[in-house]
Structure formats: C-alpha cells, structure tokens
C-alpha cells in the first residue's frame, strides 16, 4: 500500500529470506530484474528454549545466526528488511502438529505445515498489507502457464534440489502471486552467482533436517516438550507372528524403515515395519516386509483437475524419485494409490505428492 | 524536518521513537572531538590523566546539580540496564546477612529490573510484584499490604517506557521509608522529559541512561544516596569509589555532563513543547480515526508518550508501513532480533494478546516539530484506512 504515495512504479516483491543462500540469491535476482524488493525473515522459534543446542543459531533469545545472516544479505543488497514475529503461529500450527503426529506413531514433515500456515498464508497477508504485488521464496520450483493459461507449478531445473514436494498444500489462487526465482537455476550456478555478487552467505552450508530440532534429535525434542505420562511406551513384536521381542520407551522413537536403535538383536537385519499407536506396539520384521503396493491418502489438496483412475507419478517422501501409480478416488479428499511396483517403507505422516510429467498436481497425507 | 538547531536527524525521516533512544544534541557533536582529545586514562598519575579526570569531575558536578544531589552520590555505568542490575543485585549482595529479605517491585518494570529480580529470587530473596489496573495505575493496597519490617528494597519505575504512565514516587518512597525499607526508582524514562529532584523524591537509589536524553550511548548512571551500600558487579580497580570497576568512558560521560547543563536551563521549555504537541496529536488522532483507544488514559503520563490500540489492525504491519513512509514509531518492546512481541506491560495491564498486537507507541522528542506531527498524522490516517480496507477484503 505504501507504493501509492511513494510514487514507485516498479512491482514490489516481498521476499521470504531464511538467511540461506537460496533465498538470498532469490532476493538478489529480483533486484537485478528491476523489482522493488523487501526482505522479511520469519521469527519462528525462541532459541533460548532449546538450551542453545541448535548448531545453526547462536542459541541466544530471539537472535539466531540465520536472522543475522538474512539481515546481512539485505544490507548488502541495500533493501529494506524486517523480522516478522511468527512464534505463536509456528507453535500452534507446526510444532503442536509435529508433536501430535509423533505421538500418533507417524513420521511428520513440519516443513509442509510451515509452508501451508506461515509462508503461503501468513506471509501472503503480509504481502498484501505491505503493499507488495508478489511473494517470492527460495524454493527450487517453477511456475509456468498451464493448458488454459492457468499458472501451474512444475519441478525445478535442478532435479536433485527440486522442492515441489513441499508445495502441494498451496491454495491454487495464490500461485499467481508467487515467484520462485531460483527454480530455473542449478545449485552450482547459484553458488557461483552468490560468490560473484559478494553475498555474505555465498559459502554457507545448506541447511539439512528440521530447523527447530537441535542436537538432542527428534526423540529428545519430543521428550522435552511432552509430559512423560503422554509418551507411549509398549512392546516390540515380531511381524507378523506377534512374538514379543522386548519393550520400548515410546513410539515417538520409531519410524517405518528404521534399522538402528531398535534395542533388540534378532540375528537378522531387522526393520520397523509398522507402528501401532492404539496399542503402542512397534512391529519389527525383515526388509521384504517393508514393501507394499498401495497406500491410502487423506486430506488431498488438488492443484489441477483429476479423473478417477488417472495414472500419476507419486513421490512418497522427499528423497523418493517417484513411482507410477493409479489414483482411485475414495471420497472428495481421500484416495487409494495403487503402485505399479511395490514401494519400500511407505510411512504414515509423510506426504504423497502427485505429478504428471513435471507438473505438480497435488498431494495428501499418507494414512 | 526535525528542528535543525537541535537535531542530528537531517534525513527528512520523522522520528517518533524517543523512548527507545534520542539523536544526540547538535552541541554534543560540536564538542565531540574536543572531548576525544582527552584520551588519557583518568586514573593515571601523570599529565595525560589530568584533563580526562577533570572532565569526569565536571560532568559529575553538572549531573548532580540537575538531579539535586551530591556529586559523590553518583556512579557512572555503561547503560540503564547495568544501572538497574547494579542497584538490585548490588543491594542484595551488600545486604545478604540482613534479616530483611523481601523485595517489592511491579509487573510493568523494564526487563533489566525484572530479570535482576529473577536473579536474586533464585538466591533466596522473596519478591512481591505489584499488579496494575487496566489504565496502568498501581495497586496501592497490594503495595501497602506487602510492605513490612521484612521489606529490604522496593523498586518501582518513575514512568513506564511503553505507556508513559507516571508513578507517584514521592508517596511510594515515603511509605517504604515508614517501614525502614530502601527505595529504588528506575528513572530512565523521565530524564530529559521533566525536571527531576531525587532529594524531594526521597529515594535511596535512582537509575538513568544518558542516551535517552540527547547524549551518547555508553553511559548509565546510578544515584545512591550517601551511606547506601552497593556491592560492585564488576571486580577490578577502584573507579567510582569501588562501586563500578573499569576505565571510565570519558567521552560519553563528558557528553552527559554537557547535556546536564542544558537540562538545567531548558527542561521546562522542552517539557511544555512536547506536552503541547502530544495533546494536539492525540486530539487529532481521535478526531480523524475511529477505534483508537489510548492506554493509560486519564492517568498522569509523560509529556511525550502516547500509547494506543488501533482496532482491526495488525501493529506489526502498521509499523512496517509507517517505516516505509519514513515514520519511525514502536510497537511495544522490540526484541534483539528486531521482531515485535506482545508487550509484557500491556499484558500486565490486562490487555489480551490480540489487543497488545494492535498497539502503537509514539514518543515525541525535543526536536519534533508541529509540521512533523501534521505529516505523521496524514500518513497514519492513510495507512490505517488502507490496512482496514485490506483486512475487510481478506475477511
């Protein structure tokens, strides 16, 4: 809105800057292209609560290294920069769901909820309130004009970095307001560009894992945020005979496909094949028991039209390359996915995301 | 533009956040290099220490005069936060063997006071927190009820940084004195806004920060009445009569002394100017914007501070928009990352988190002009209207 009185004719873009090299380059590219760029970082977590175990941050209250880095990049580019306080929203929509999901025996991906409720909802409101025409992020994804001139999301040019998996919950109506400036880039080119224009984060290590998990890991995080009586200890059983193999201190410590830290030696390579939250039972089996040829998906968000029985390429986790499957509609936002070939370690709580060629069609949560 | 004879702010931006800090007075800049030439260590015996020592002595005398106390009752520190830490922790340490171990403070103090009390609480002190009402006045009944022969120290701010509410320090200190308790006031927000007289306040300790009054950052001050004990927080040399070790910040202390001489002459004038501007501004806001509620309405407030809730607005977006239009204001207290947080002061006054997130604080300064206020109002009215329009569109 400020644009009306500032007399600026350039389209204005709000860039979500994480302090990493991708979103920093995104801001730089947009500036180079002539946009009026405003940088924001979402303050999502009070780092003092983690007793300073997060390696990326300085570990001091409301001042992580990443916020400082984002600010340094904005200063370098000479663009306005603001920190948006999202702590409450992050806690209620990301952290609480993350904890609940683990306690239900699932393996959640908090990054999707962060995109759904913060980046592509809260920041869309901020974009409007700050008089911006677009919201840009550093995601490896591209926006193209689809068949009827409608904007669609397609995978990035760097297929190794592609992050469209995390974007399936987008409201289709906001796509026209989005920009993914690094989606056309290869990561190696992007680093070289960052170096060339002297960005202070050009050599910063890529973030891996979940931003709010410190050195104590997932299990430690859950245990420090949940009272002991809400943890779910139970039995370890042999799949599918039911033989009792031992006990465990809580289902939150297990994920389908896990091989390490099982607490028992069975004389063969054992894997978690199933976690049953109702009985708090963790089922252990052999690798062959991990394979399955279908899954149920709930809360589907569609970014494109779809016909019952369509063949899609389905990704069942971020690192999955995708596999051919038939989508069979069960209800408005539920479906059964039948894979052409059995898939290893289909994990409840993870997302399954559908593609046609390189176009993101939508996705949902694995039951 | 801000009054060019007083202000270093020649950017054309409208600065209305003087409770956060002030631009140094122009005359401070004019004298800066003269003071900087006195680079010697004030504790040196040889020639290089003489002039700096004299600068500090003169500054101490000027500041003592404007506060109405003795020069040796003043301890120069590095900032307001250090000063508050020194009084609360230093008092606790100096009185560790006393039979009095109860402390009284309020729910709306600065974090440096709050956290110093957390510190002594963990070390055995009993701390009572006086609540405030919806308009920011202290619960005097609670205060009186908790004052006793066990009370060691009371710490109540002279005026609140966020709402501008002024607390009746003279009266509160007299009640503490009546039970033999000591009284500290965090007076950081009153310096430079109204005349101060620590003698007539009847307090044992008072704390200040020079940068809130058109001087430089890097100097805070503790007034500790003659005979009042304080254990130094910093172990080291015998500077400040053993109560604050560390080589003195001669430059910043000299600037503070210079400002004190200006304060002696001009404070009434500045106070009246700021009061007039604030009253005019508040009347205009009420006239031109619906759904604005002043916090601390009807109570005694600082001449320069306006704090209010704007209905149907997100304070963060309001602040950023104003900044993009060249107007600097504040929402509650900013944390060190620069993001805005719901103010603990407003929450203590009984406002909901949602209300606290719609708050805005305007703090006028010596150099603020009527033109700046008029321009601010024009921008403010437009931004509020636009944000409300958007909000109704977004549902």
CSV table of N, CA and C in Angstrom, one decimal, chain B residues 290-350:
chain,number,residue,atom,x,y,z
B,290,UNK,N,-11.3,6.3,13.7
B,290,UNK,CA,-12.2,5.7,14.7
B,290,UNK,C,-11.5,4.5,15.3
B,291,UNK,N,-12.0,4.0,16.4
B,291,UNK,CA,-11.5,2.8,17.0
B,291,UNK,C,-10.1,2.9,17.5
B,292,UNK,N,-9.7,4.0,18.1
B,292,UNK,CA,-8.4,4.2,18.7
B,292,UNK,C,-8.6,4.3,20.2
B,293,UNK,N,-7.9,3.5,21.0
B,293,UNK,CA,-8.1,3.6,22.5
B,293,UNK,C,-6.7,3.9,23.1
B,294,UNK,N,-6.6,5.0,23.8
B,294,UNK,CA,-5.4,5.3,24.4
B,294,UNK,C,-5.2,4.5,25.7
B,295,UNK,N,-4.0,4.0,25.9
B,295,UNK,CA,-3.7,3.2,27.1
B,295,UNK,C,-3.2,4.2,28.1
B,296,UNK,N,-3.6,4.0,29.4
B,296,UNK,CA,-3.2,4.9,30.4
B,296,UNK,C,-4.0,6.2,30.3
B,297,UNK,N,-5.2,6.1,29.7
B,297,UNK,CA,-6.0,7.3,29.5
B,297,UNK,C,-6.4,7.8,30.9
B,298,UNK,N,-6.4,9.1,31.1
B,298,UNK,CA,-6.9,9.7,32.4
B,298,UNK,C,-5.9,9.6,33.5
B,299,UNK,N,-4.7,9.0,33.3
B,299,UNK,CA,-3.7,9.0,34.4
B,299,UNK,C,-2.6,9.9,34.0
B,300,UNK,N,-1.8,10.2,35.1
B,300,UNK,CA,-0.6,11.1,34.9
B,300,UNK,C,0.3,10.4,33.9
B,301,UNK,N,0.7,11.1,32.8
B,301,UNK,CA,1.6,10.5,31.8
B,301,UNK,C,2.8,11.4,31.5
B,302,UNK,N,3.8,10.8,30.9
B,302,UNK,CA,5.0,11.5,30.5
B,302,UNK,C,4.5,12.5,29.4
B,303,UNK,N,5.2,13.7,29.4
B,303,UNK,CA,4.8,14.7,28.4
B,303,UNK,C,4.8,14.2,27.0
B,304,UNK,N,5.7,13.2,26.7
B,304,UNK,CA,6.0,12.9,25.2
B,304,UNK,C,5.4,11.6,24.7
B,305,UNK,N,4.7,10.8,25.6
B,305,UNK,CA,4.4,9.4,25.2
B,305,UNK,C,2.9,9.2,25.0
B,306,UNK,N,2.6,8.6,23.9
B,306,UNK,CA,1.3,8.2,23.6
B,306,UNK,C,1.3,6.8,23.2
B,307,UNK,N,0.4,6.0,23.9
B,307,UNK,CA,0.4,4.6,23.6
B,307,UNK,C,-1.1,4.2,23.3
B,308,UNK,N,-1.4,3.6,22.2
B,308,UNK,CA,-2.8,3.3,22.0
B,308,UNK,C,-3.0,2.0,21.2
B,309,UNK,N,-4.2,1.5,21.2
B,309,UNK,CA,-4.6,0.3,20.5
B,309,UNK,C,-5.4,0.8,19.3
B,310,UNK,N,-5.1,0.3,18.1
B,310,UNK,CA,-5.9,0.6,16.9
B,310,UNK,C,-6.7,-0.6,16.5
B,311,UNK,N,-8.0,-0.5,16.6
B,311,UNK,CA,-8.9,-1.6,16.3
B,311,UNK,C,-8.7,-2.1,14.8
B,312,UNK,N,-8.8,-3.4,14.6
B,312,UNK,CA,-8.8,-4.0,13.3
B,312,UNK,C,-7.5,-3.8,12.5
B,313,UNK,N,-6.4,-3.8,13.2
B,313,UNK,CA,-5.1,-3.5,12.6
B,313,UNK,C,-4.1,-4.5,13.2
B,314,UNK,N,-3.1,-4.9,12.4
B,314,UNK,CA,-2.0,-5.6,12.9
B,314,UNK,C,-0.9,-4.6,13.2
B,315,UNK,N,-0.5,-4.5,14.4
B,315,UNK,CA,0.5,-3.5,14.8
B,315,UNK,C,1.8,-3.6,14.0
B,316,UNK,N,2.2,-4.9,13.8
B,316,UNK,CA,3.5,-5.1,13.0
B,316,UNK,C,3.4,-4.6,11.6
B,317,UNK,N,2.3,-4.8,10.9
B,317,UNK,CA,2.1,-4.3,9.6
B,317,UNK,C,2.0,-2.8,9.6
B,318,UNK,N,1.4,-2.3,10.6
B,318,UNK,CA,1.2,-0.8,10.7
B,318,UNK,C,2.6,-0.2,10.9
B,319,UNK,N,3.4,-0.7,11.7
B,319,UNK,CA,4.8,-0.2,12.0
B,319,UNK,C,5.6,-0.2,10.7
B,320,UNK,N,5.6,-1.4,10.0
B,320,UNK,CA,6.4,-1.5,8.8
B,320,UNK,C,6.0,-0.6,7.7
B,321,UNK,N,4.6,-0.4,7.6
B,321,UNK,CA,4.1,0.6,6.6
B,321,UNK,C,4.6,2.0,6.9
B,322,UNK,N,4.5,2.3,8.2
B,322,UNK,CA,4.9,3.7,8.6
B,322,UNK,C,6.4,3.9,8.3
B,323,UNK,N,7.2,2.8,8.6
B,323,UNK,CA,8.6,2.9,8.3
B,323,UNK,C,8.9,3.1,6.9
B,324,UNK,N,8.1,2.4,6.0
B,324,UNK,CA,8.3,2.5,4.6
B,324,UNK,C,7.9,3.9,4.1
B,325,UNK,N,7.1,4.6,4.9
B,325,UNK,CA,6.7,6.0,4.6
B,325,UNK,C,7.6,7.0,5.3
B,326,UNK,N,8.7,6.5,6.0
B,326,UNK,CA,9.6,7.4,6.6
B,326,UNK,C,9.2,7.8,8.0
B,327,UNK,N,8.4,7.1,8.7
B,327,UNK,CA,8.0,7.4,10.0
B,327,UNK,C,8.4,6.3,11.0
B,328,UNK,N,9.2,6.7,12.0
B,328,UNK,CA,9.7,5.7,13.0
B,328,UNK,C,8.9,5.7,14.3
B,329,UNK,N,8.2,4.6,14.5
B,329,UNK,CA,7.4,4.5,15.8
B,329,UNK,C,7.7,3.1,16.4
B,330,UNK,N,7.0,2.7,17.4
B,330,UNK,CA,7.3,1.5,18.0
B,330,UNK,C,6.0,0.7,18.4
B,331,UNK,N,6.1,-0.6,18.4
B,331,UNK,CA,5.0,-1.4,18.9
B,331,UNK,C,5.6,-2.1,20.1
B,332,UNK,N,5.1,-1.8,21.3
B,332,UNK,CA,5.6,-2.5,22.5
B,332,UNK,C,7.2,-2.4,22.5
B,333,UNK,N,7.7,-3.6,23.0
B,333,UNK,CA,9.2,-3.6,23.1
B,333,UNK,C,9.7,-4.5,21.9
B,334,UNK,N,10.7,-4.1,21.3
B,334,UNK,CA,11.3,-4.9,20.2
B,334,UNK,C,12.3,-5.8,20.9
B,335,UNK,N,12.4,-7.1,20.4
B,335,UNK,CA,13.4,-7.9,20.9
B,335,UNK,C,14.6,-7.8,20.1
B,336,UNK,N,15.7,-8.4,20.5
B,336,UNK,CA,17.0,-8.1,19.9
B,336,UNK,C,17.1,-8.5,18.4
B,337,UNK,N,16.2,-9.4,17.9
B,337,UNK,CA,16.3,-9.8,16.5
B,337,UNK,C,15.6,-8.7,15.7
B,338,UNK,N,14.8,-7.9,16.4
B,338,UNK,CA,14.1,-6.8,15.7
B,338,UNK,C,12.7,-7.2,15.3
B,339,UNK,N,12.2,-8.3,15.9
B,339,UNK,CA,10.8,-8.6,15.6
B,339,UNK,C,10.0,-8.0,16.8
B,340,UNK,N,8.7,-7.7,16.5
B,340,UNK,CA,7.9,-7.2,17.6
B,340,UNK,C,7.2,-8.3,18.4
B,341,UNK,N,7.1,-8.1,19.7
B,341,UNK,CA,6.5,-9.1,20.5
B,341,UNK,C,5.4,-8.4,21.3
B,342,UNK,N,4.3,-9.1,21.7
B,342,UNK,CA,3.3,-8.5,22.5
B,342,UNK,C,4.0,-8.0,23.8
B,343,UNK,N,3.7,-6.8,24.2
B,343,UNK,CA,4.3,-6.1,25.3
B,343,UNK,C,3.9,-6.7,26.6
B,344,UNK,N,4.9,-7.1,27.5
B,344,UNK,CA,4.5,-7.6,28.8
B,344,UNK,C,3.8,-6.6,29.7
B,345,UNK,N,4.1,-5.3,29.4
B,345,UNK,CA,3.5,-4.2,30.1
B,345,UNK,C,2.0,-4.2,29.8
B,346,UNK,N,1.6,-4.3,28.5
B,346,UNK,CA,0.2,-4.2,28.2
B,346,UNK,C,-0.5,-5.5,28.6
B,347,UNK,N,0.2,-6.6,28.6
B,347,UNK,CA,-0.4,-7.8,29.1
B,347,UNK,C,-0.7,-7.7,30.6
B,348,UNK,N,0.3,-7.1,31.3
B,348,UNK,CA,0.1,-7.0,32.8
B,348,UNK,C,-1.0,-6.0,33.1
B,349,UNK,N,-1.3,-5.1,32.2
B,349,UNK,CA,-2.5,-4.2,32.4
B,349,UNK,C,-3.8,-4.9,32.1
B,350,UNK,N,-3.7,-6.1,31.7
B,350,UNK,CA,-5.0,-6.9,31.4
B,350,UNK,C,-5.4,-6.9,30.0
